[in-house]
mmCIF file of C-alpha atoms in Angstrom:
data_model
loop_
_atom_site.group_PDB
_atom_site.id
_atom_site.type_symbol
_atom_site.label_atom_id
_atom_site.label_comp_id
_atom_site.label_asym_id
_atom_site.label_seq_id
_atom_site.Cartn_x
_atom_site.Cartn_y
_atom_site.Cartn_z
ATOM 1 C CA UNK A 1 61.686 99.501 152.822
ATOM 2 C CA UNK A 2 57.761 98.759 153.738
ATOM 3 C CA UNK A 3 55.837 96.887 151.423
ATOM 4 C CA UNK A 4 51.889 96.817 151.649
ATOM 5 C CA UNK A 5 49.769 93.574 151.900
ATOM 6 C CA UNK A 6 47.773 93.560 148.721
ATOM 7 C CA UNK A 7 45.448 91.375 146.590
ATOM 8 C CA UNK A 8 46.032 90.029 143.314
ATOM 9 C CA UNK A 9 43.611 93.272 141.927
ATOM 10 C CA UNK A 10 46.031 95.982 142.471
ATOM 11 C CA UNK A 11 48.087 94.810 139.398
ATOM 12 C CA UNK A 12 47.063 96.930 136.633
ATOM 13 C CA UNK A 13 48.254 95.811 133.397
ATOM 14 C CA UNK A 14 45.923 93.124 132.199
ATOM 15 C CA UNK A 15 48.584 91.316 130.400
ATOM 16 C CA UNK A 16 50.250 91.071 133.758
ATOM 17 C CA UNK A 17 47.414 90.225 135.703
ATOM 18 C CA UNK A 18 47.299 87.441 133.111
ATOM 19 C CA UNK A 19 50.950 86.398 134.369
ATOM 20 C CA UNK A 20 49.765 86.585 137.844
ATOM 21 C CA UNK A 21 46.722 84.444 137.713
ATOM 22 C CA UNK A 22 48.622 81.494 135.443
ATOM 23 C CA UNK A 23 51.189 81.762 138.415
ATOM 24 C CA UNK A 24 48.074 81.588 140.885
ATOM 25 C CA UNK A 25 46.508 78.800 139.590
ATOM 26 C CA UNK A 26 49.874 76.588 140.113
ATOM 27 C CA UNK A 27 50.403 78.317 143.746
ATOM 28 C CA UNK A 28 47.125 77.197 144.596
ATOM 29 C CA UNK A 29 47.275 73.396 144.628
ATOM 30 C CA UNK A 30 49.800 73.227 147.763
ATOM 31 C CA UNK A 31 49.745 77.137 148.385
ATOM 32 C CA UNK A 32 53.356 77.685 147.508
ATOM 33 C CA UNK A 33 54.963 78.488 144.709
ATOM 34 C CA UNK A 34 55.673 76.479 141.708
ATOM 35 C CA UNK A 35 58.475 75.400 139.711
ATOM 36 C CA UNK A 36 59.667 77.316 136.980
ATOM 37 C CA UNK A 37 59.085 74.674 134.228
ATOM 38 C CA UNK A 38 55.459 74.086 135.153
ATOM 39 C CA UNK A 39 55.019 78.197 134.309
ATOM 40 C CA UNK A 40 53.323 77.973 130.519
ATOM 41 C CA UNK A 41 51.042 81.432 130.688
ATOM 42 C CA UNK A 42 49.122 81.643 127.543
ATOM 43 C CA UNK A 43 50.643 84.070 124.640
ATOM 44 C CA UNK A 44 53.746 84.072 126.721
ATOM 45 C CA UNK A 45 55.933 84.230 123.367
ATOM 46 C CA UNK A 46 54.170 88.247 123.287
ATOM 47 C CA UNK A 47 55.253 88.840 126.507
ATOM 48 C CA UNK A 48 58.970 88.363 126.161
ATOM 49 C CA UNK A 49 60.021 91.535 125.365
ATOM 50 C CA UNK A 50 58.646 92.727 128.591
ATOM 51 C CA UNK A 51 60.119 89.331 130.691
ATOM 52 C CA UNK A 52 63.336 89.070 132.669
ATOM 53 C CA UNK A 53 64.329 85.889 133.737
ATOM 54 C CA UNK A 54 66.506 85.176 137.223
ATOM 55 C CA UNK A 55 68.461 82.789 138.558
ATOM 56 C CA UNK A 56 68.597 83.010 142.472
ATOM 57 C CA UNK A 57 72.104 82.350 144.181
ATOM 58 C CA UNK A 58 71.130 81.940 148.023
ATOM 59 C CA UNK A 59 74.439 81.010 149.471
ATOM 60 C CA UNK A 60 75.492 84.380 150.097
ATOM 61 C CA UNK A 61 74.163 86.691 152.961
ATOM 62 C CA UNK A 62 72.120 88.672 150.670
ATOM 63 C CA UNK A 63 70.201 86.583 147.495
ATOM 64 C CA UNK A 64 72.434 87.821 144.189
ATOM 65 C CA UNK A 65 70.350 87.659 140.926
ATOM 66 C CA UNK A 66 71.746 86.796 137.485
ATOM 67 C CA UNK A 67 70.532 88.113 135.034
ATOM 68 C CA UNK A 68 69.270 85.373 132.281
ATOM 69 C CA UNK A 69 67.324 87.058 129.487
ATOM 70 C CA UNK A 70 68.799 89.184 126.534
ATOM 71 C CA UNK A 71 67.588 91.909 124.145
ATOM 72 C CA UNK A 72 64.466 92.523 125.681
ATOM 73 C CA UNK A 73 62.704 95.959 125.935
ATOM 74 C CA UNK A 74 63.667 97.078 128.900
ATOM 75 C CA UNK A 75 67.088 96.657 128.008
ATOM 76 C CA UNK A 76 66.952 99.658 126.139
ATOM 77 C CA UNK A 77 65.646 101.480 129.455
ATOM 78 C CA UNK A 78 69.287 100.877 130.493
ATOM 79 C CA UNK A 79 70.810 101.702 127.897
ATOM 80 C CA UNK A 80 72.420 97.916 127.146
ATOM 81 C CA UNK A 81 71.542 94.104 127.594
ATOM 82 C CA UNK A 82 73.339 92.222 130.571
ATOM 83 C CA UNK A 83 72.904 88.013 129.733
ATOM 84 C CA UNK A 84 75.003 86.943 132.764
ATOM 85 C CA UNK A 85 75.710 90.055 134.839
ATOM 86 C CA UNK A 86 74.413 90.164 138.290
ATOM 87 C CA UNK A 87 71.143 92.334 138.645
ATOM 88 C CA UNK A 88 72.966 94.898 141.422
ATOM 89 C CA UNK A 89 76.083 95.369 139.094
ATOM 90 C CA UNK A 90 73.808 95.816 135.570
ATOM 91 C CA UNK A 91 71.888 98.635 137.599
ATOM 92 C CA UNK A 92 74.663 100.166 139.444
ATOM 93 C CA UNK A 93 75.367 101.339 142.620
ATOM 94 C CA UNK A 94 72.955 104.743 142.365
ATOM 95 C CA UNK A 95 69.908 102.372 141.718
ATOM 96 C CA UNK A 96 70.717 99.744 144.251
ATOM 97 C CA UNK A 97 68.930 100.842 147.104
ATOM 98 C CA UNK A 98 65.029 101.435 144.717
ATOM 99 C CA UNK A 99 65.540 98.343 143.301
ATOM 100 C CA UNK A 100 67.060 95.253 144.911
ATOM 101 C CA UNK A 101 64.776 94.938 147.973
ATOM 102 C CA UNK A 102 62.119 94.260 145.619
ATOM 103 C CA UNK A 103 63.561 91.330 144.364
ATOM 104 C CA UNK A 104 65.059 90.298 147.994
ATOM 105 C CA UNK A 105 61.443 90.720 149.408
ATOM 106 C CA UNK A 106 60.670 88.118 146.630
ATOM 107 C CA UNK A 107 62.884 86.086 147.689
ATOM 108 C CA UNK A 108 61.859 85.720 151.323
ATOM 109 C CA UNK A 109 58.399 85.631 150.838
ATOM 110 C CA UNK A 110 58.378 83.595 148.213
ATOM 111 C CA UNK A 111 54.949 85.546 146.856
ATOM 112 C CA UNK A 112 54.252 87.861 143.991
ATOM 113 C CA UNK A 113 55.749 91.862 144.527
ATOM 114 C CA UNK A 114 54.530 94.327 142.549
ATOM 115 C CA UNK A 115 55.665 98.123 142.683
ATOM 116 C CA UNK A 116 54.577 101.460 140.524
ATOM 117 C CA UNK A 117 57.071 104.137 139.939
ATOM 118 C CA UNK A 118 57.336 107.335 138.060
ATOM 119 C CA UNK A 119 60.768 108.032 136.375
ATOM 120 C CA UNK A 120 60.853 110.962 133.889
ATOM 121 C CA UNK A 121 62.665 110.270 129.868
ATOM 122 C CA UNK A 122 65.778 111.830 128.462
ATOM 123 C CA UNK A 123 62.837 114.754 127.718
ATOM 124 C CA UNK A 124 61.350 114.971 131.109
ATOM 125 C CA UNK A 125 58.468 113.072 130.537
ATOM 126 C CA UNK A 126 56.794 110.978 133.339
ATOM 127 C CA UNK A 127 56.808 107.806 132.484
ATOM 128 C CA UNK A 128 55.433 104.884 135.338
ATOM 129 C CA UNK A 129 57.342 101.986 135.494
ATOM 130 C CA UNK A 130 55.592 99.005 136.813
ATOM 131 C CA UNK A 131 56.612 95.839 137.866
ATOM 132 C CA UNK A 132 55.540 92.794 138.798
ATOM 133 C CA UNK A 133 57.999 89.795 140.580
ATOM 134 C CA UNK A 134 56.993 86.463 140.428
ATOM 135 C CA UNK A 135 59.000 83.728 142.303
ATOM 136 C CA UNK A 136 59.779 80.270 141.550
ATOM 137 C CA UNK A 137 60.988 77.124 143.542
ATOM 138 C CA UNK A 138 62.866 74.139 144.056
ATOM 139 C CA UNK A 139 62.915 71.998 147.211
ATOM 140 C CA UNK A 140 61.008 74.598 149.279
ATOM 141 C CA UNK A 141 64.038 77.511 147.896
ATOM 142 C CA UNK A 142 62.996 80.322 145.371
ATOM 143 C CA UNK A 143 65.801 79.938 142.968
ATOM 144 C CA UNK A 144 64.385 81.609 139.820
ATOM 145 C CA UNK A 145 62.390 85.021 139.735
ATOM 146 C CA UNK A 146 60.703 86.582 136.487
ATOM 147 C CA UNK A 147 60.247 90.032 136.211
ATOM 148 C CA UNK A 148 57.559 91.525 133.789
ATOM 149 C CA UNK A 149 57.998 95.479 133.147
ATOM 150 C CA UNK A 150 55.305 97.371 132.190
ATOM 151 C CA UNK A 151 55.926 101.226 131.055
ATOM 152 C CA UNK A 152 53.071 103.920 130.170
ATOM 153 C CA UNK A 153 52.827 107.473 129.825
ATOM 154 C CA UNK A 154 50.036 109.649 130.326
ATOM 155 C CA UNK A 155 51.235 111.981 127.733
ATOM 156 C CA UNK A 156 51.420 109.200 124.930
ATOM 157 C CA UNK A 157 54.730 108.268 123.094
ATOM 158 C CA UNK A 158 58.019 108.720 125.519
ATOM 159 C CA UNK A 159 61.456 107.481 124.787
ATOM 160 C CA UNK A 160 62.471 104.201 126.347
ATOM 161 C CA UNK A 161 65.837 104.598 125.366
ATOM 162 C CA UNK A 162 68.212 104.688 128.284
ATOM 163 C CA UNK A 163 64.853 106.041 130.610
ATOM 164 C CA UNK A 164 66.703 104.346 133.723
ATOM 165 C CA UNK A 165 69.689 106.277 133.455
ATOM 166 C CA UNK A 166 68.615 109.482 131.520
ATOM 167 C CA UNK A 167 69.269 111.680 134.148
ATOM 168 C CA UNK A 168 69.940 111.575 137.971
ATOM 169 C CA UNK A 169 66.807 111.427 139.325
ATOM 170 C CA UNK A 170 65.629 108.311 141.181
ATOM 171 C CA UNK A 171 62.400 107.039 140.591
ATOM 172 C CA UNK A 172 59.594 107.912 142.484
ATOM 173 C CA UNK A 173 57.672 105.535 144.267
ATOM 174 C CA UNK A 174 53.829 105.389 143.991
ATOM 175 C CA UNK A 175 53.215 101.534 145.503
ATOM 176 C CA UNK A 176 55.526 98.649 147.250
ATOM 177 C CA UNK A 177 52.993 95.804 147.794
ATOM 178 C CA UNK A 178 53.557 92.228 148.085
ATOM 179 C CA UNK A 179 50.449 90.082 146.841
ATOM 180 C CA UNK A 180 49.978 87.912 149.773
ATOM 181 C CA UNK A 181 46.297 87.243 150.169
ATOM 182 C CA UNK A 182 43.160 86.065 148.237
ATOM 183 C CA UNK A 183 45.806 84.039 146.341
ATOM 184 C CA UNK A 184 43.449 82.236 143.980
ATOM 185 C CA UNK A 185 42.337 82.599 140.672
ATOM 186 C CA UNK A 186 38.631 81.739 139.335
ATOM 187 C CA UNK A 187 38.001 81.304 135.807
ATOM 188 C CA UNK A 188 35.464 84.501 134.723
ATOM 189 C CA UNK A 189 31.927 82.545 133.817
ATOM 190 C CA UNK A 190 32.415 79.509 136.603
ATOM 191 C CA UNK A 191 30.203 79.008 139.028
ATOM 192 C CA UNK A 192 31.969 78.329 142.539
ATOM 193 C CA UNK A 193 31.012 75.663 144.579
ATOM 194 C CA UNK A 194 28.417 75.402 147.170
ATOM 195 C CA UNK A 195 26.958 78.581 145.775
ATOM 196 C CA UNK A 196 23.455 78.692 145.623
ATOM 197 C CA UNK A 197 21.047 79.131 142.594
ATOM 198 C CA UNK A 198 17.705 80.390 142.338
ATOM 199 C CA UNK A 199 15.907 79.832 139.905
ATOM 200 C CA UNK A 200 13.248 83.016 139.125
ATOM 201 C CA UNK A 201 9.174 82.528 139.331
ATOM 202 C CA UNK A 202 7.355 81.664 135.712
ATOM 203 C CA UNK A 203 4.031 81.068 134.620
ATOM 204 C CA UNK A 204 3.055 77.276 135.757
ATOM 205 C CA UNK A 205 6.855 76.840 137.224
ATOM 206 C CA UNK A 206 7.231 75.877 140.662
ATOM 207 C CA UNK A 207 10.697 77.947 141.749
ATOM 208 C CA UNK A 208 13.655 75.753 143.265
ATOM 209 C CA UNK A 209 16.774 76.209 144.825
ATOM 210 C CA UNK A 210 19.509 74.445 143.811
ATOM 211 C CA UNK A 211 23.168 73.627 145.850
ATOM 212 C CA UNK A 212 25.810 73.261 143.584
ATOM 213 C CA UNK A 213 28.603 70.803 145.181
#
């Protein structure tokens, strides 16, 4: 599976892009990515519903994901809550192959992967699925991943209820990117530094340039 190179911007959802820049601001201080208890986004407790939590078992050929979040709202998308089960044998075997080199890309890059599907409801609506993977380490090792699913429809109100495995159709990918550059986050209303400032021409006022360092 290919995965474009991509900038933070291409995330859509502003409450991810929220997720994304908490996450950036931590990846920025040694470029790599943090540890999972430093991760405090703001409002986080109104994002839970939409957040699956990971733990990362390495020792195997392939990373295997357990699942370590219950009753959220994507749950429901698959029609029942798996606390404990491995990510590949919650989703089954038909979904396998759209979904778990997303998280293994995670994994290896050890950088932020976000993908856009369509998948249609029990009453054939098209619904896009987006997700966005953020990874989390120990000792140089991602061993902790947290997904946050986003789902919209065009056409308003669709049913979430069992929208992964509605029908046989596999979802239909619109973007595989992994964020891997311009991996920084400036607060909106800062000025960075060394930009320069000039100060506009009035009445009596002598205009100066100012360096800000």
């Amino acid at each position: 599976m290919e995965f474009a190179s991509a900038a933070p911007s291409v995330v859509k959802s502003i409450r991810q892009r929220d997720l994304l820049n908490t996450w950036l601001r931590l990846y920025a201080r040694e470029q790599t990515a943090p540890a999972i208890w430093e991760y405090q986004p703001a409002r986080l407790e109104e994002e839970l519903s939409d957040l699956i939590y990971y733990t990362v078992d390495n020792s195997a050929a392939a990373p295997r994901l357990t699942i370590q979040s219950e009753g959220t709202r994507i749950s429901r998308a698959y029609g029942h809550t798996g606390k404990g089960v491995l990510l590949d044998d919650y989703i089954g075997p038909q979904l396998v192959p759209f979904v778990m080199p997303f998280y293994h890309e995670c994994v290896a890059r050890g950088l932020p992967v976000y993908s856009v599907a369509d998948v249609d409801d029990i009453y054939g609506r098209v619904v896009a699925y987006e997700r966005l993977l953020l990874p989390f380490q120990t000792d140089g090792t991602v061993c902790h991943i947290i997904a946050s699913v986003k789902t919209f429809c065009e056409d308003g109100g669709f049913e979430i209820k069992n929208l992964m495995r509605g029908n046989d159709a596999p979802p239909r990918p619109k973007l595989r990117a992994v964020i891997d550059h311009d991996l920084f986050h400036r607060a909106p209303g800062r000025i960075a530094a060394a930009d320069v400032v000039e100060f506009a021409d009035q009445p009596g006022v002598t205009t100066e340039i100012i360096e800000l360092n």
